[in-house]
mmCIF file of C-alpha atoms in Angstrom:
data_model
loop_
_atom_site.group_PDB
_atom_site.id
_atom_site.type_symbol
_atom_site.label_atom_id
_atom_site.label_comp_id
_atom_site.label_asym_id
_atom_site.label_seq_id
_atom_site.Cartn_x
_atom_site.Cartn_y
_atom_site.Cartn_z
ATOM 1 C CA ASP A 1 -0.014 -0.055 0.017
ATOM 2 C CA ALA A 2 1.092 3.469 -0.551
ATOM 3 C CA ASP A 3 2.466 5.748 2.092
ATOM 4 C CA VAL A 4 0.368 8.462 0.844
ATOM 5 C CA THR A 5 -2.845 7.684 -0.404
ATOM 6 C CA GLN A 6 -5.193 10.285 -2.401
ATOM 7 C CA THR A 7 -8.887 9.721 -3.199
ATOM 8 C CA PRO A 8 -10.516 10.024 -5.732
ATOM 9 C CA ARG A 9 -7.839 9.743 -8.240
ATOM 10 C CA ASN A 10 -9.886 10.848 -11.165
ATOM 11 C CA ARG A 11 -13.115 13.179 -10.910
ATOM 12 C CA ILE A 12 -15.267 14.720 -13.322
ATOM 13 C CA THR A 13 -17.623 17.444 -12.004
ATOM 14 C CA LYS A 14 -19.743 20.422 -13.202
ATOM 15 C CA THR A 15 -19.263 24.144 -12.541
ATOM 16 C CA GLY A 16 -20.623 25.090 -8.920
ATOM 17 C CA LYS A 17 -20.204 21.529 -7.500
ATOM 18 C CA ARG A 18 -18.831 20.945 -3.932
ATOM 19 C CA ILE A 19 -15.735 18.687 -4.453
ATOM 20 C CA MET A 20 -13.530 16.975 -1.932
ATOM 21 C CA LEU A 21 -10.329 15.303 -2.461
ATOM 22 C CA GLU A 22 -8.877 13.419 0.643
ATOM 23 C CA CYS A 23 -5.524 12.623 1.540
ATOM 24 C CA SER A 24 -4.159 9.882 4.229
ATOM 25 C CA GLN A 25 -0.787 8.956 5.196
ATOM 26 C CA THR A 26 0.952 6.217 7.057
ATOM 27 C CA LYS A 27 4.020 7.632 7.335
ATOM 28 C CA GLY A 28 3.575 9.225 10.910
ATOM 29 C CA HIS A 29 4.564 12.624 9.556
ATOM 30 C CA ASP A 30 3.149 15.912 11.103
ATOM 31 C CA ARG A 31 3.321 18.146 8.069
ATOM 32 C CA MET A 32 0.996 17.798 5.109
ATOM 33 C CA TYR A 33 0.570 19.843 1.874
ATOM 34 C CA TRP A 34 -1.689 20.260 -1.120
ATOM 35 C CA TYR A 35 -0.198 21.167 -4.124
ATOM 36 C CA ARG A 36 -1.776 21.616 -7.680
ATOM 37 C CA GLN A 37 -0.386 21.069 -11.249
ATOM 38 C CA ASP A 38 -1.286 22.337 -14.546
ATOM 39 C CA PRO A 39 -0.083 20.896 -17.688
ATOM 40 C CA GLY A 40 3.417 21.576 -18.638
ATOM 41 C CA LEU A 41 3.899 23.463 -15.424
ATOM 42 C CA GLY A 42 5.458 22.932 -12.164
ATOM 43 C CA LEU A 43 3.673 22.512 -8.659
ATOM 44 C CA GLN A 44 2.059 25.166 -6.936
ATOM 45 C CA LEU A 45 1.279 25.267 -3.212
ATOM 46 C CA ILE A 46 -2.379 25.732 -2.012
ATOM 47 C CA TYR A 47 -2.349 24.822 1.816
ATOM 48 C CA TYR A 48 -0.015 23.343 4.179
ATOM 49 C CA SER A 49 -0.389 22.050 7.647
ATOM 50 C CA PHE A 50 2.531 21.686 10.255
ATOM 51 C CA ASP A 51 0.200 19.820 12.710
ATOM 52 C CA VAL A 52 -3.272 19.101 13.282
ATOM 53 C CA LYS A 53 -3.964 22.740 14.844
ATOM 54 C CA ASP A 54 -1.899 24.652 12.434
ATOM 55 C CA ILE A 55 -3.239 25.322 8.916
ATOM 56 C CA ASN A 56 -1.586 28.055 6.289
ATOM 57 C CA LYS A 57 -2.134 29.365 2.883
ATOM 58 C CA GLY A 58 0.012 28.645 0.172
ATOM 59 C CA GLU A 59 0.510 30.610 -3.183
ATOM 60 C CA ILE A 60 -2.889 29.935 -4.386
ATOM 61 C CA SER A 61 -5.195 29.337 -1.737
ATOM 62 C CA ASP A 62 -8.237 31.347 -3.179
ATOM 63 C CA GLY A 63 -11.403 29.062 -4.006
ATOM 64 C CA TYR A 64 -9.942 26.257 -1.968
ATOM 65 C CA SER A 65 -10.442 25.284 1.677
ATOM 66 C CA VAL A 66 -8.806 22.450 3.779
ATOM 67 C CA SER A 67 -9.554 20.474 6.955
ATOM 68 C CA ARG A 68 -6.730 18.662 8.781
ATOM 69 C CA GLN A 69 -9.029 15.973 10.522
ATOM 70 C CA ALA A 70 -6.293 14.123 12.259
ATOM 71 C CA GLN A 71 -2.221 13.646 11.932
ATOM 72 C CA ALA A 72 -2.702 11.157 9.148
ATOM 73 C CA LYS A 73 -5.551 12.992 7.003
ATOM 74 C CA PHE A 74 -5.847 16.111 5.196
ATOM 75 C CA SER A 75 -8.849 17.157 2.939
ATOM 76 C CA LEU A 76 -8.961 19.668 0.150
ATOM 77 C CA SER A 77 -12.226 21.145 -0.477
ATOM 78 C CA LEU A 78 -13.681 23.240 -3.650
ATOM 79 C CA GLU A 79 -16.786 24.821 -2.356
ATOM 80 C CA SER A 80 -17.641 26.081 -5.779
ATOM 81 C CA ALA A 81 -15.693 24.266 -8.701
ATOM 82 C CA ILE A 82 -14.966 26.344 -11.675
ATOM 83 C CA PRO A 83 -13.384 25.282 -15.060
ATOM 84 C CA ASN A 84 -9.835 26.781 -14.319
ATOM 85 C CA GLN A 85 -9.637 24.645 -11.279
ATOM 86 C CA THR A 86 -9.409 21.481 -13.579
ATOM 87 C CA ALA A 87 -5.899 20.226 -12.663
ATOM 88 C CA LEU A 88 -3.836 17.749 -11.233
ATOM 89 C CA TYR A 89 -3.619 17.711 -7.263
ATOM 90 C CA PHE A 90 -0.915 16.057 -5.058
ATOM 91 C CA CYS A 91 -0.851 15.993 -1.592
ATOM 92 C CA ALA A 92 2.467 15.483 0.059
ATOM 93 C CA THR A 93 3.819 14.941 3.613
ATOM 94 C CA SER A 94 7.182 15.484 5.370
ATOM 95 C CA ASP A 95 8.704 15.221 8.685
ATOM 96 C CA LYS A 96 9.826 17.805 11.180
ATOM 97 C CA GLY A 97 13.411 17.864 10.441
ATOM 98 C CA THR A 98 15.640 20.662 8.541
ATOM 99 C CA TYR A 99 15.910 18.390 5.562
ATOM 100 C CA GLY A 100 12.291 17.167 5.544
ATOM 101 C CA GLU A 101 11.897 15.164 2.223
ATOM 102 C CA LEU A 102 8.494 15.319 0.825
ATOM 103 C CA PHE A 103 6.466 12.398 0.117
ATOM 104 C CA PHE A 104 3.815 12.574 -2.607
ATOM 105 C CA GLY A 105 0.685 10.723 -3.479
ATOM 106 C CA GLU A 106 0.092 9.846 -7.178
ATOM 107 C CA GLY A 107 -2.189 12.692 -7.507
ATOM 108 C CA SER A 108 -5.863 13.239 -8.190
ATOM 109 C CA ARG A 109 -6.830 14.218 -11.740
ATOM 110 C CA LEU A 110 -9.893 16.826 -11.614
ATOM 111 C CA THR A 111 -11.895 18.062 -14.654
ATOM 112 C CA VAL A 112 -14.624 20.974 -14.094
ATOM 113 C CA LEU A 113 -16.632 20.984 -16.741
ATOM 114 C CA ASP B 1 12.125 33.418 -2.250
ATOM 115 C CA ALA B 2 14.994 32.877 -4.357
ATOM 116 C CA LYS B 3 14.492 31.577 -7.942
ATOM 117 C CA THR B 4 16.272 28.930 -9.994
ATOM 118 C CA THR B 5 16.992 28.839 -13.830
ATOM 119 C CA GLN B 6 16.967 25.494 -15.625
ATOM 120 C CA PRO B 7 16.995 24.540 -19.460
ATOM 121 C CA ASN B 8 13.641 23.350 -20.571
ATOM 122 C CA SER B 9 14.832 20.238 -21.915
ATOM 123 C CA MET B 10 17.618 17.914 -22.550
ATOM 124 C CA GLU B 11 18.223 14.826 -24.131
ATOM 125 C CA SER B 12 20.666 11.907 -23.022
ATOM 126 C CA ASN B 13 21.453 8.203 -24.363
ATOM 127 C CA GLU B 14 20.819 5.264 -22.270
ATOM 128 C CA GLU B 15 24.018 4.385 -19.946
ATOM 129 C CA GLU B 16 25.706 7.664 -20.571
ATOM 130 C CA PRO B 17 26.205 10.251 -17.839
ATOM 131 C CA VAL B 18 23.692 13.443 -17.575
ATOM 132 C CA HIS B 19 24.402 16.497 -16.330
ATOM 133 C CA LEU B 20 21.456 18.881 -15.211
ATOM 134 C CA PRO B 21 22.402 22.309 -14.605
ATOM 135 C CA CYS B 22 20.714 24.855 -12.376
ATOM 136 C CA ASN B 23 21.157 28.395 -11.965
ATOM 137 C CA HIS B 24 20.450 29.921 -8.530
ATOM 138 C CA SER B 25 22.474 33.590 -8.833
ATOM 139 C CA THR B 26 20.279 35.152 -5.861
ATOM 140 C CA ILE B 27 20.676 32.222 -3.356
ATOM 141 C CA SER B 28 21.203 33.269 0.153
ATOM 142 C CA GLY B 29 23.478 31.655 2.961
ATOM 143 C CA THR B 30 20.664 29.736 4.484
ATOM 144 C CA ASP B 31 19.233 27.863 1.155
ATOM 145 C CA TYR B 32 19.519 24.356 0.801
ATOM 146 C CA ILE B 33 19.534 23.186 -2.708
ATOM 147 C CA HIS B 34 17.075 20.153 -3.420
ATOM 148 C CA TRP B 35 16.530 18.101 -6.418
ATOM 149 C CA TYR B 36 12.947 16.282 -7.255
ATOM 150 C CA ARG B 37 12.162 14.551 -10.149
ATOM 151 C CA GLN B 38 8.550 13.707 -11.431
ATOM 152 C CA LEU B 39 8.237 10.470 -13.329
ATOM 153 C CA PRO B 40 5.394 10.463 -16.085
ATOM 154 C CA SER B 41 2.090 10.194 -14.108
ATOM 155 C CA GLN B 42 3.392 10.123 -10.677
ATOM 156 C CA GLY B 43 3.940 12.557 -7.793
ATOM 157 C CA PRO B 44 7.445 14.074 -7.564
ATOM 158 C CA GLU B 45 10.071 12.135 -5.374
ATOM 159 C CA TYR B 46 13.033 13.309 -3.877
ATOM 160 C CA VAL B 47 16.435 13.072 -5.489
ATOM 161 C CA ILE B 48 19.277 14.644 -3.438
ATOM 162 C CA HIS B 49 19.886 17.746 -1.502
ATOM 163 C CA GLY B 50 23.006 19.906 -0.385
ATOM 164 C CA LEU B 51 24.257 23.028 1.008
ATOM 165 C CA THR B 52 27.620 23.717 0.196
ATOM 166 C CA SER B 53 29.780 20.275 -0.431
ATOM 167 C CA ASN B 54 29.167 17.897 -3.211
ATOM 168 C CA VAL B 55 26.930 15.123 -2.351
ATOM 169 C CA ASN B 56 26.250 11.544 -3.430
ATOM 170 C CA ASN B 57 23.795 9.318 -2.841
ATOM 171 C CA ARG B 58 22.185 5.894 -4.927
ATOM 172 C CA MET B 59 20.468 8.122 -7.126
ATOM 173 C CA ALA B 60 22.618 10.704 -8.117
ATOM 174 C CA SER B 61 25.709 13.284 -7.626
ATOM 175 C CA LEU B 62 25.214 16.938 -6.779
ATOM 176 C CA ALA B 63 27.919 19.385 -7.736
ATOM 177 C CA ILE B 64 27.695 22.552 -6.085
ATOM 178 C CA ALA B 65 29.741 25.639 -7.416
ATOM 179 C CA GLU B 66 32.097 27.246 -5.030
ATOM 180 C CA ASP B 67 30.008 30.604 -4.890
ATOM 181 C CA ARG B 68 26.947 28.679 -4.741
ATOM 182 C CA LYS B 69 25.176 30.388 -7.422
ATOM 183 C CA SER B 70 24.918 27.421 -9.576
ATOM 184 C CA SER B 71 24.752 23.484 -9.250
ATOM 185 C CA THR B 72 24.616 20.310 -11.352
ATOM 186 C CA LEU B 73 22.675 17.222 -10.998
ATOM 187 C CA ILE B 74 24.665 14.205 -12.025
ATOM 188 C CA LEU B 75 23.068 11.148 -13.312
ATOM 189 C CA HIS B 76 26.129 8.724 -13.725
ATOM 190 C CA ARG B 77 24.395 6.101 -16.252
ATOM 191 C CA ALA B 78 21.065 7.234 -17.295
ATOM 192 C CA THR B 79 18.409 4.598 -17.854
ATOM 193 C CA LEU B 80 15.025 4.765 -19.412
ATOM 194 C CA ARG B 81 13.589 4.968 -16.002
ATOM 195 C CA ASP B 82 15.322 8.111 -15.482
ATOM 196 C CA ALA B 83 13.195 9.978 -18.042
ATOM 197 C CA ALA B 84 11.329 12.424 -16.005
ATOM 198 C CA VAL B 85 11.177 16.108 -15.168
ATOM 199 C CA TYR B 86 13.901 17.196 -12.717
ATOM 200 C CA TYR B 87 13.245 20.281 -10.303
ATOM 201 C CA CYS B 88 15.976 22.395 -8.838
ATOM 202 C CA ILE B 89 14.442 23.913 -5.770
ATOM 203 C CA LEU B 90 15.817 26.321 -3.227
ATOM 204 C CA ARG B 91 14.694 25.639 0.286
ATOM 205 C CA ASP B 92 15.265 28.141 3.037
ATOM 206 C CA LYS B 93 16.878 26.547 6.298
ATOM 207 C CA ALA B 94 15.272 29.033 8.602
ATOM 208 C CA GLY B 95 12.277 29.051 10.499
ATOM 209 C CA GLY B 96 9.223 31.017 9.422
ATOM 210 C CA THR B 97 6.592 30.202 7.063
ATOM 211 C CA SER B 98 8.656 29.449 4.179
ATOM 212 C CA TYR B 99 10.071 26.555 6.190
ATOM 213 C CA GLY B 100 8.947 23.340 4.678
ATOM 214 C CA LYS B 101 7.523 24.527 1.578
ATOM 215 C CA LEU B 102 8.907 23.684 -1.596
ATOM 216 C CA THR B 103 8.303 26.224 -4.619
ATOM 217 C CA PHE B 104 8.762 24.199 -7.860
ATOM 218 C CA GLY B 105 9.560 25.525 -11.246
ATOM 219 C CA GLN B 106 8.924 24.339 -14.413
ATOM 220 C CA GLY B 107 12.153 21.976 -14.396
ATOM 221 C CA THR B 108 13.796 20.260 -17.051
ATOM 222 C CA ILE B 109 12.312 17.422 -19.048
ATOM 223 C CA LEU B 110 14.840 14.711 -19.425
ATOM 224 C CA THR B 111 14.653 12.326 -22.611
ATOM 225 C CA VAL B 112 16.850 9.300 -22.449
ATOM 226 C CA HIS B 113 17.215 7.572 -26.085
ATOM 227 C CA PRO B 114 17.675 3.718 -26.109
#
């Protein structure tokens, strides 16, 4: 089983619908992240959480919200999806250390029609 | 955040060495140089990181210029599995909100020919 699991892996939805992407990890890391990747581009940070009570906005948080339900779970919500939120979304985790390597999930591909 | 500049793409032949360059002329004294790669249809994975000295691990070597304004990721013998997008990222060692974040640029697309 993967250390960082994202669900769903693929989702097609319509404009205005509420969507939740879920991430769970078995690595025991305190830190979790949500990134977005558009075709041909690098990753942009949406939100990050350094522990259950600490949630921070990233570069592109508008239109998104998150919930850290437990150390192992971090969900990303689109309250009212719009077509330009069509992208590949990645969850990642890291340990607290200075060199904290990020471990990524396999991604959730979201299409908003 | 200090930025990095990488070539958009590079090509290599299988079993030959590959040198992937990265320029980071505005690097600060507390920035670590990290490399990640993203294989097709997968999330990024960590490759290597360093501060001042050259570094080696099972995946690659990292050569850092003496002035730290550039670095080179070295794959000693490229395989077809090394075909990926390689990202060079500066990561602030210091505390604060930048700590723990990784800001990805567009990276270098590496094509490996059989």
